[in-house]
Coordinates of C-alpha atoms and ligand atoms in Angstrom, one line a residue:
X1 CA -13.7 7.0 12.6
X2 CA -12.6 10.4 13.4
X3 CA -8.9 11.0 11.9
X4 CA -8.6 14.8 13.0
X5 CA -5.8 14.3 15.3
X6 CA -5.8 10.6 15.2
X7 CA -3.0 7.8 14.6
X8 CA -3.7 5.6 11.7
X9 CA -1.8 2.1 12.6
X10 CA -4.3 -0.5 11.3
X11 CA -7.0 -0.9 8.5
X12 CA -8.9 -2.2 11.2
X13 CA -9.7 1.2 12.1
X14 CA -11.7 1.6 9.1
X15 CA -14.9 1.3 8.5
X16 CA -16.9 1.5 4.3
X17 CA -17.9 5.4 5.3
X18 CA -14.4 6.0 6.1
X19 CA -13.2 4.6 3.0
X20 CA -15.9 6.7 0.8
X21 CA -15.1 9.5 2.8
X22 CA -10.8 9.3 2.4
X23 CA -11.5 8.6 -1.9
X24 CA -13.9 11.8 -1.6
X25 CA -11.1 13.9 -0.1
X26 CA -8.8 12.0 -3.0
X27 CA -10.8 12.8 -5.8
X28 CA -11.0 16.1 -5.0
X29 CA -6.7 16.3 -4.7
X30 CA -6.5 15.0 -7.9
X31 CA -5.9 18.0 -9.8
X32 CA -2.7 18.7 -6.7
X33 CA -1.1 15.2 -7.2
X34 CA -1.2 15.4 -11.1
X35 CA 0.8 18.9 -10.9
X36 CA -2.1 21.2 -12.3
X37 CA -2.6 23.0 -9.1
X38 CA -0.6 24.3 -6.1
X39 CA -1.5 24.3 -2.4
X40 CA -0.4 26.1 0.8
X41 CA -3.0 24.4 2.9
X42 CA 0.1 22.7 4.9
X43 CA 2.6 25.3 4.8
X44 CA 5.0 25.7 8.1
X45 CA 3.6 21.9 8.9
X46 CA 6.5 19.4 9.3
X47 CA 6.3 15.7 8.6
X48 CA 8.7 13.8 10.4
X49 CA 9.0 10.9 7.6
X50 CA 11.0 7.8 9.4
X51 CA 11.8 5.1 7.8
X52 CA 13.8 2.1 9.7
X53 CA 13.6 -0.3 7.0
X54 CA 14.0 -0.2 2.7
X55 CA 11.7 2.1 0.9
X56 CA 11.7 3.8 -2.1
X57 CA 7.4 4.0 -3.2
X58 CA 5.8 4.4 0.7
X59 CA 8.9 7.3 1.7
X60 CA 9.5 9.0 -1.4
X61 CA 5.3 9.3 -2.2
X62 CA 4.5 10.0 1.7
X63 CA 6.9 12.9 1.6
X64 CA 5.7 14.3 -1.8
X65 CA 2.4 14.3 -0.9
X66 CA 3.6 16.2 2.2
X67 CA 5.3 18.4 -0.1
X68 CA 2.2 18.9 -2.7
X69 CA 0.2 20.2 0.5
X70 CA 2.8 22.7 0.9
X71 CA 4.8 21.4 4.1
X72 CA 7.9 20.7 5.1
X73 CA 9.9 17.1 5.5
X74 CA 12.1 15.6 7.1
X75 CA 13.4 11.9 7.4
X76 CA 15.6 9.2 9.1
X77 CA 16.1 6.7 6.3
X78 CA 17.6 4.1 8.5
X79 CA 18.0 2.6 12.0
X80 CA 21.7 2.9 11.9
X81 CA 21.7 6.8 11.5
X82 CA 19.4 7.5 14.3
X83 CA 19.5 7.0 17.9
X84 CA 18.2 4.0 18.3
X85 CA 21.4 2.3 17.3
X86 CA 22.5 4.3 20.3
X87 CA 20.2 2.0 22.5
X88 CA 17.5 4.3 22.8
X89 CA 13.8 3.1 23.2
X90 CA 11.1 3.7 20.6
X91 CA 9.3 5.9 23.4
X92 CA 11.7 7.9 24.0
X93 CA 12.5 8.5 20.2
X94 CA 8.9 9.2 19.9
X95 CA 8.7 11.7 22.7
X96 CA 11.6 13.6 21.1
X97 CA 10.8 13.3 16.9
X98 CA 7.0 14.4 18.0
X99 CA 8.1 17.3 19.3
X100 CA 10.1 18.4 16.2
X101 CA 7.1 17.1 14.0
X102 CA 3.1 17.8 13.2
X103 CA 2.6 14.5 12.0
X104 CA 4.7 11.4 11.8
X105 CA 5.1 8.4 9.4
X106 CA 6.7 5.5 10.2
X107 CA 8.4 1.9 9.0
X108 CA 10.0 0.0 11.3
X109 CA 10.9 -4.0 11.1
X110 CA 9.4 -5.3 14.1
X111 CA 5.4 -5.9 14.0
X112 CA 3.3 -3.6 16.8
X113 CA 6.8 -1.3 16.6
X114 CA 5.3 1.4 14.9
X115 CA 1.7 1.2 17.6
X116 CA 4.0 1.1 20.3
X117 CA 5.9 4.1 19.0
X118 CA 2.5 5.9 18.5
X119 CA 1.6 5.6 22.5
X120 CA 4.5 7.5 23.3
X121 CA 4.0 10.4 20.3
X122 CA 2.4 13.6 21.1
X123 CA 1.3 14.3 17.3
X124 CA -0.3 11.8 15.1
X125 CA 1.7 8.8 13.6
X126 CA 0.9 6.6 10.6
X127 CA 2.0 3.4 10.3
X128 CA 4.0 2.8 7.0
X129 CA 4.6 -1.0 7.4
X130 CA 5.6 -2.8 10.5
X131 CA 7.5 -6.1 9.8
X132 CA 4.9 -8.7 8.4
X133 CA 2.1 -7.0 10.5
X134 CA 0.4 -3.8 8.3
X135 CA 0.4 -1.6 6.0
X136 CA -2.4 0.4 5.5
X137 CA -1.6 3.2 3.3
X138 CA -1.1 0.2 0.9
X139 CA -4.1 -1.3 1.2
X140 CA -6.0 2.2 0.7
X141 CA -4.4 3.2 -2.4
X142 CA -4.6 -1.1 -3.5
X143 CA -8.3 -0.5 -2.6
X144 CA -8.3 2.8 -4.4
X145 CA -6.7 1.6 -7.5
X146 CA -9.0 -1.5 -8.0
X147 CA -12.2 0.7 -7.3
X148 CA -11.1 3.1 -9.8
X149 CA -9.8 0.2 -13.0
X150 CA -13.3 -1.9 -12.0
X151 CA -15.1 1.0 -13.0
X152 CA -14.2 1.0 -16.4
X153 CA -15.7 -1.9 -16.8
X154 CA -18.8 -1.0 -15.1
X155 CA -17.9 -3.2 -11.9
X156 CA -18.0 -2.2 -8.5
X157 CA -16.0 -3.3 -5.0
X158 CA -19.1 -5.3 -4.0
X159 CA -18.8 -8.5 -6.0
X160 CA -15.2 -8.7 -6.1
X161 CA -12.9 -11.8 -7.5
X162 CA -9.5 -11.3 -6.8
X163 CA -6.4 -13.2 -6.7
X164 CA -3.5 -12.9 -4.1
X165 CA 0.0 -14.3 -5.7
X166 CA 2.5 -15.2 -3.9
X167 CA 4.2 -14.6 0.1
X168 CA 0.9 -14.0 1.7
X169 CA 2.3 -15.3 5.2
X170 CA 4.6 -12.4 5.7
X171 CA 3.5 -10.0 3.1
X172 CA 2.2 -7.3 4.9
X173 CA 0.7 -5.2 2.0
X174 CA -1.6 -8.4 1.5
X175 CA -2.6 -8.8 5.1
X176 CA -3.7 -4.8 5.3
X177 CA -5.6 -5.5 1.3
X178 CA -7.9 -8.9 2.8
X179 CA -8.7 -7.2 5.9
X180 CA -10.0 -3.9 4.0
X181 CA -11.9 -5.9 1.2
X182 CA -13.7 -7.9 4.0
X183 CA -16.0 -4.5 4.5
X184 CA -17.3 -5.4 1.0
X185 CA -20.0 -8.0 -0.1
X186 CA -19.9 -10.8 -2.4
X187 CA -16.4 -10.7 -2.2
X188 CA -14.2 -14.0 -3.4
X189 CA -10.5 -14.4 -3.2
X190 CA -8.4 -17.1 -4.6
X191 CA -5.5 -17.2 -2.4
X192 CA -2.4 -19.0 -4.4
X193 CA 0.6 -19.3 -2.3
X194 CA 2.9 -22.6 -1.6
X195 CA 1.5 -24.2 1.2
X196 CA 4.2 -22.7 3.7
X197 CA 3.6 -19.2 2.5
X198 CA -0.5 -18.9 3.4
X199 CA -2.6 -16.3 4.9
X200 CA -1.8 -16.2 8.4
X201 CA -5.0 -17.9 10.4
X202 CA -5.8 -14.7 12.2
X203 CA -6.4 -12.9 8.8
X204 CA -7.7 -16.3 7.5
X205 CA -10.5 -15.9 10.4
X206 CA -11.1 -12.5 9.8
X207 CA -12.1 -13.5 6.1
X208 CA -14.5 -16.4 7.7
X209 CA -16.3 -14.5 9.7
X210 CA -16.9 -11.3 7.6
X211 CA -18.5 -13.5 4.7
X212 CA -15.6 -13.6 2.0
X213 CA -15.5 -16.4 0.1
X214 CA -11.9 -18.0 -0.5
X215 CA -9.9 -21.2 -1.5
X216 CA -6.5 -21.6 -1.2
X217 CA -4.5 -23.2 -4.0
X218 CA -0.6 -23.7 -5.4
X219 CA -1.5 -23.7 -8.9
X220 CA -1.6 -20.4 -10.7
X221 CA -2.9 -20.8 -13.5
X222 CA -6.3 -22.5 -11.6
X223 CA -5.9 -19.4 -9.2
X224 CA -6.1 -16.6 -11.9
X225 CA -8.5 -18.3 -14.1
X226 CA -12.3 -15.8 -13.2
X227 CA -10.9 -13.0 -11.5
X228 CA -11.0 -9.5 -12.1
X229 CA -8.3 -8.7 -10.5
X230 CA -4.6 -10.6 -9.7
X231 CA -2.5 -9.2 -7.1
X232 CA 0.8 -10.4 -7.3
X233 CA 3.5 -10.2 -4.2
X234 CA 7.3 -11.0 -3.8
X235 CA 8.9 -13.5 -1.3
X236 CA 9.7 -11.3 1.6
X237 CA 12.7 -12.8 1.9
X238 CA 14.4 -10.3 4.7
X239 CA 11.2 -12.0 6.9
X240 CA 12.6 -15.3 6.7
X241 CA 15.5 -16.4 9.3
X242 CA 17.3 -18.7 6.8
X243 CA 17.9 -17.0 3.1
X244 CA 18.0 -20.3 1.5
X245 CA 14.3 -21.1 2.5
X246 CA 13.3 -17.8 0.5
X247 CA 15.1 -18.9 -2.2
X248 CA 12.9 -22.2 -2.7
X249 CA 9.8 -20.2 -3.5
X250 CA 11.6 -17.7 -5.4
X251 CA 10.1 -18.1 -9.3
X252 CA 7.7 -20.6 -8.6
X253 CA 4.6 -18.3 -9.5
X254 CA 5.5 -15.9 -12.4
X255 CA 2.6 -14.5 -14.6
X256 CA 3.9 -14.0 -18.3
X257 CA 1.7 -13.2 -21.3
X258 CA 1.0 -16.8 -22.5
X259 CA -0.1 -17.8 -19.0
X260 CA -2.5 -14.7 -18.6
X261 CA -3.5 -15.3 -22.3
X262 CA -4.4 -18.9 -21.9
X263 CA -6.4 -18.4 -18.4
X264 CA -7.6 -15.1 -17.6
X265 CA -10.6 -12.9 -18.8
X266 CA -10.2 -10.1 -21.1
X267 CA -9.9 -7.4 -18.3
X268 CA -8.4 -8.9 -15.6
X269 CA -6.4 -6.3 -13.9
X270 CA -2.6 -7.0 -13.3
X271 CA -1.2 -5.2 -10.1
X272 CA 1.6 -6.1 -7.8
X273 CA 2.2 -3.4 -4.5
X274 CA 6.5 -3.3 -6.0
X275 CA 9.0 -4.0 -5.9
X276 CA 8.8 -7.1 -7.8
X277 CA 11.5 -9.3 -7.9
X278 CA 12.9 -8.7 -11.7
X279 CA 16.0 -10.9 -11.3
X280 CA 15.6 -14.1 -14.2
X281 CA 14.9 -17.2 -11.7
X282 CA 12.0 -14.8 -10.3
X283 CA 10.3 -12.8 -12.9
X284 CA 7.4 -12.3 -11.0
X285 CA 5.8 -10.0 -13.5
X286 CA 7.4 -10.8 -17.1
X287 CA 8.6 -7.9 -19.1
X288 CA 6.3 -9.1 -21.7
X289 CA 3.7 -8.0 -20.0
X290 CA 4.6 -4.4 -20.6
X291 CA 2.4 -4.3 -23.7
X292 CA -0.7 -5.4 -21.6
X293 CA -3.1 -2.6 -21.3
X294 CA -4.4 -4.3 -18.0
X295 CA -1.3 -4.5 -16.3
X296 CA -1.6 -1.2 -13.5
X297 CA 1.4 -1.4 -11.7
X298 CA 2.4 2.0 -12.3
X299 CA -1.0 3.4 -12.0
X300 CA -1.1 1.9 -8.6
X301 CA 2.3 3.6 -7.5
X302 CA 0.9 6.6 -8.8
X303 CA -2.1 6.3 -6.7
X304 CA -0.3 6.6 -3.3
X305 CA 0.5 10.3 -3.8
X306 CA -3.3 11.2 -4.0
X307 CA -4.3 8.8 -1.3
X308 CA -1.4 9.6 0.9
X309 CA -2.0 13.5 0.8
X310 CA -6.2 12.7 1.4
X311 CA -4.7 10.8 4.8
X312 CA -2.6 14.3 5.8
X313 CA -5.3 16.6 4.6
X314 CA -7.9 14.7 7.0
X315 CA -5.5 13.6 9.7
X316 CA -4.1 16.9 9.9
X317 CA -8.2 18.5 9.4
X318 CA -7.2 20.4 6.6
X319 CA -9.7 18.7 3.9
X320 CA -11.8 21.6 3.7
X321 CA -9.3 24.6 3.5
X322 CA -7.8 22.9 0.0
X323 CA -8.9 25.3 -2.5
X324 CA -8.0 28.8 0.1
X325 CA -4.6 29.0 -1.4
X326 CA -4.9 27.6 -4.6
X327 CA -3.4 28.5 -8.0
X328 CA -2.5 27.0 -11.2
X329 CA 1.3 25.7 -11.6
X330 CA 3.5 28.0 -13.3
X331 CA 6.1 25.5 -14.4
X332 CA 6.0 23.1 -17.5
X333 CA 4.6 20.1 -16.5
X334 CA 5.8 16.4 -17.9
X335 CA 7.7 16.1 -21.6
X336 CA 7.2 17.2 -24.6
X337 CA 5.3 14.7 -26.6
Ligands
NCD401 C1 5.7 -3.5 0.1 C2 6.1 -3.4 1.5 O1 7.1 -2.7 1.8 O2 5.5 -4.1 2.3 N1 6.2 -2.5 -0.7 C3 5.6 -1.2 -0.7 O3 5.4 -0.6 0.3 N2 5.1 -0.8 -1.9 C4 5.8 -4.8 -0.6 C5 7.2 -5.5 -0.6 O4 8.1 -4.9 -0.1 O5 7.2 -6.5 -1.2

């Protein structure tokens, strides 16, 4: 794909050289997002950063990233404090924010929203979740993330066993992860869900046909029992039109240390996309797992930044002109140890 001047609104866009080429450009930001560098290559660009739905990882590391290329951002953080609570169309939101904006980012609740938004925007737009649909910048820095903790144990994408936990039906951040992995080969996916919450048959499909081998079970510890990596997800529960439906699933598949201990390998990798549900009849992810060297939640989250700014720095065709403007930082960097 060519992403100068493009809109990125599904993984479906991507193809394996796209991927190597976007990790490429990451790699190489790496010394930006960890704060030992500076760079201008962005200044006087704006990111219009709108957000119609809860976020606190996708907005706050999609405008840093912004920020760590030296532009500019600003941001609607709900639907209520923009126009559209006025009655005004996505189109015509889009024709007026893209003209205030070099690049847009977008979350909105209703799936196809943000694609819709995109047709009527005059700079590019990146989708940052709509509804249960996508969520692409996810999947990247999901993909990135498991590329980079496989490698310490000398394993590669190809050849992949992984386990998807929990809401997969309207869990977006899942449906954008399958549909990325299915560019890989000799993948298998152990899908563990309650019956009602499965992969959607579309995505199901997708899996099928591109060669990825998966059951479907309810039982966890089954599910998580030769995998290298467990992904974990939380009931979406805004997705569901009665609250107390949510609230059946809620806690039925929490990973502690005993369960990980009595059925996982050594270095199966723990991630989860967050927020996970913390309250006590959830507990997705148990606290006691804090200790667990393979649990990368964190270095997940940290991985949007870098991915995030290699999506600007090649959307916006900038990938090249990284190191024109660049210096060391001149503050202190992190706590004293
Ligand atoms: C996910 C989302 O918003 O889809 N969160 C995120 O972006 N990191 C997952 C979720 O909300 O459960």
């Amino acid at each position: 794909m060519d992403f100068s001047g493009n809109h990125i609104l599904t993984i479906d866009q991507f193809e394996r050289s796209d991927i190597d080429k976007l990790f490429s450009v990451a790699d190489n930001l790496e010394p930006y997002a960890s704060k030992q560098k500076i760079t201008r290559a962005l200044e006087g660009a704006i990111l219009g950063n709108m957000f119609f739905e809860p976020s606190t990882r996708t907005r706050i590391s999609f405008g840093a990233s912004f920020n760590l290329l030296g532009g500019n951002v600003r941001e609607i953080t709900e639907a209520g404090s923009s126009s559209l609570a006025k009655g005004e169309s996505l189109a015509d939101t889009a024709q007026v924010l893209s003209g205030y904006s070099d690049i847009i980012v977008m979350r909105h609740p209703e799936e196809g929203s943000v694609q819709k938004f995109a047709e009527a925007s005059r700079v590019p737009v990146i989708n940052g979740g709509d509804g249960s649909n996508e969520h692409p910048s996810q999947a990247l820095l999901d993909l990135y993330t498991i590329e980079k903790e496989l490698s310490q144990n000398n394993k590669s994408l190809d050849g992949l066993r992984i386990a998807l936990v929990g809401d997969l039906k309207y869990g977006r951040a899942v449906h954008s992860l399958c549909k990325v992995l299915s560019l890989y080969s000799n993948v298998s996916m152990s899908l563990i869900s309650p019956e009602e919450l499965r992969l959607p048959s579309s995505i199901l499909n997708q899996l099928s046909e591109s060669g990825v081998n998966f059951v479907q079970t309810e039982n966890l510890e089954k599910g998580i029992s030769e995998v290298d990596i467990i992904y974990v997800t939380r009931v979406q529960e805004e997705r569901f039109t009665q609250k107390e439906d949510a609230n059946r699933y809620r806690g039925l598949l929490s990973l502690n240390q005993s369960i990980y201990t009595a059925n996982c390998e050594p270095n199966t990798v723990i991630m989860h996309p967050l927020p996970r549900d913390s309250r006590s009849d959830a507990n997705e992810l148990n606290t006691d797992l804090y200790g667990n060297p393979n649990l990368a939640i964190f270095r997940q989250a940290d991985n949007g930044v870098v991915i995030r700014m290699a999506m600007f720095a090649l959307v916006l065709g900038v990938e090249d002109q990284i190191e024109d403007s660049s210096r060391l930082v001149n503050w202190k960097v992190g706590l004293d140890t």
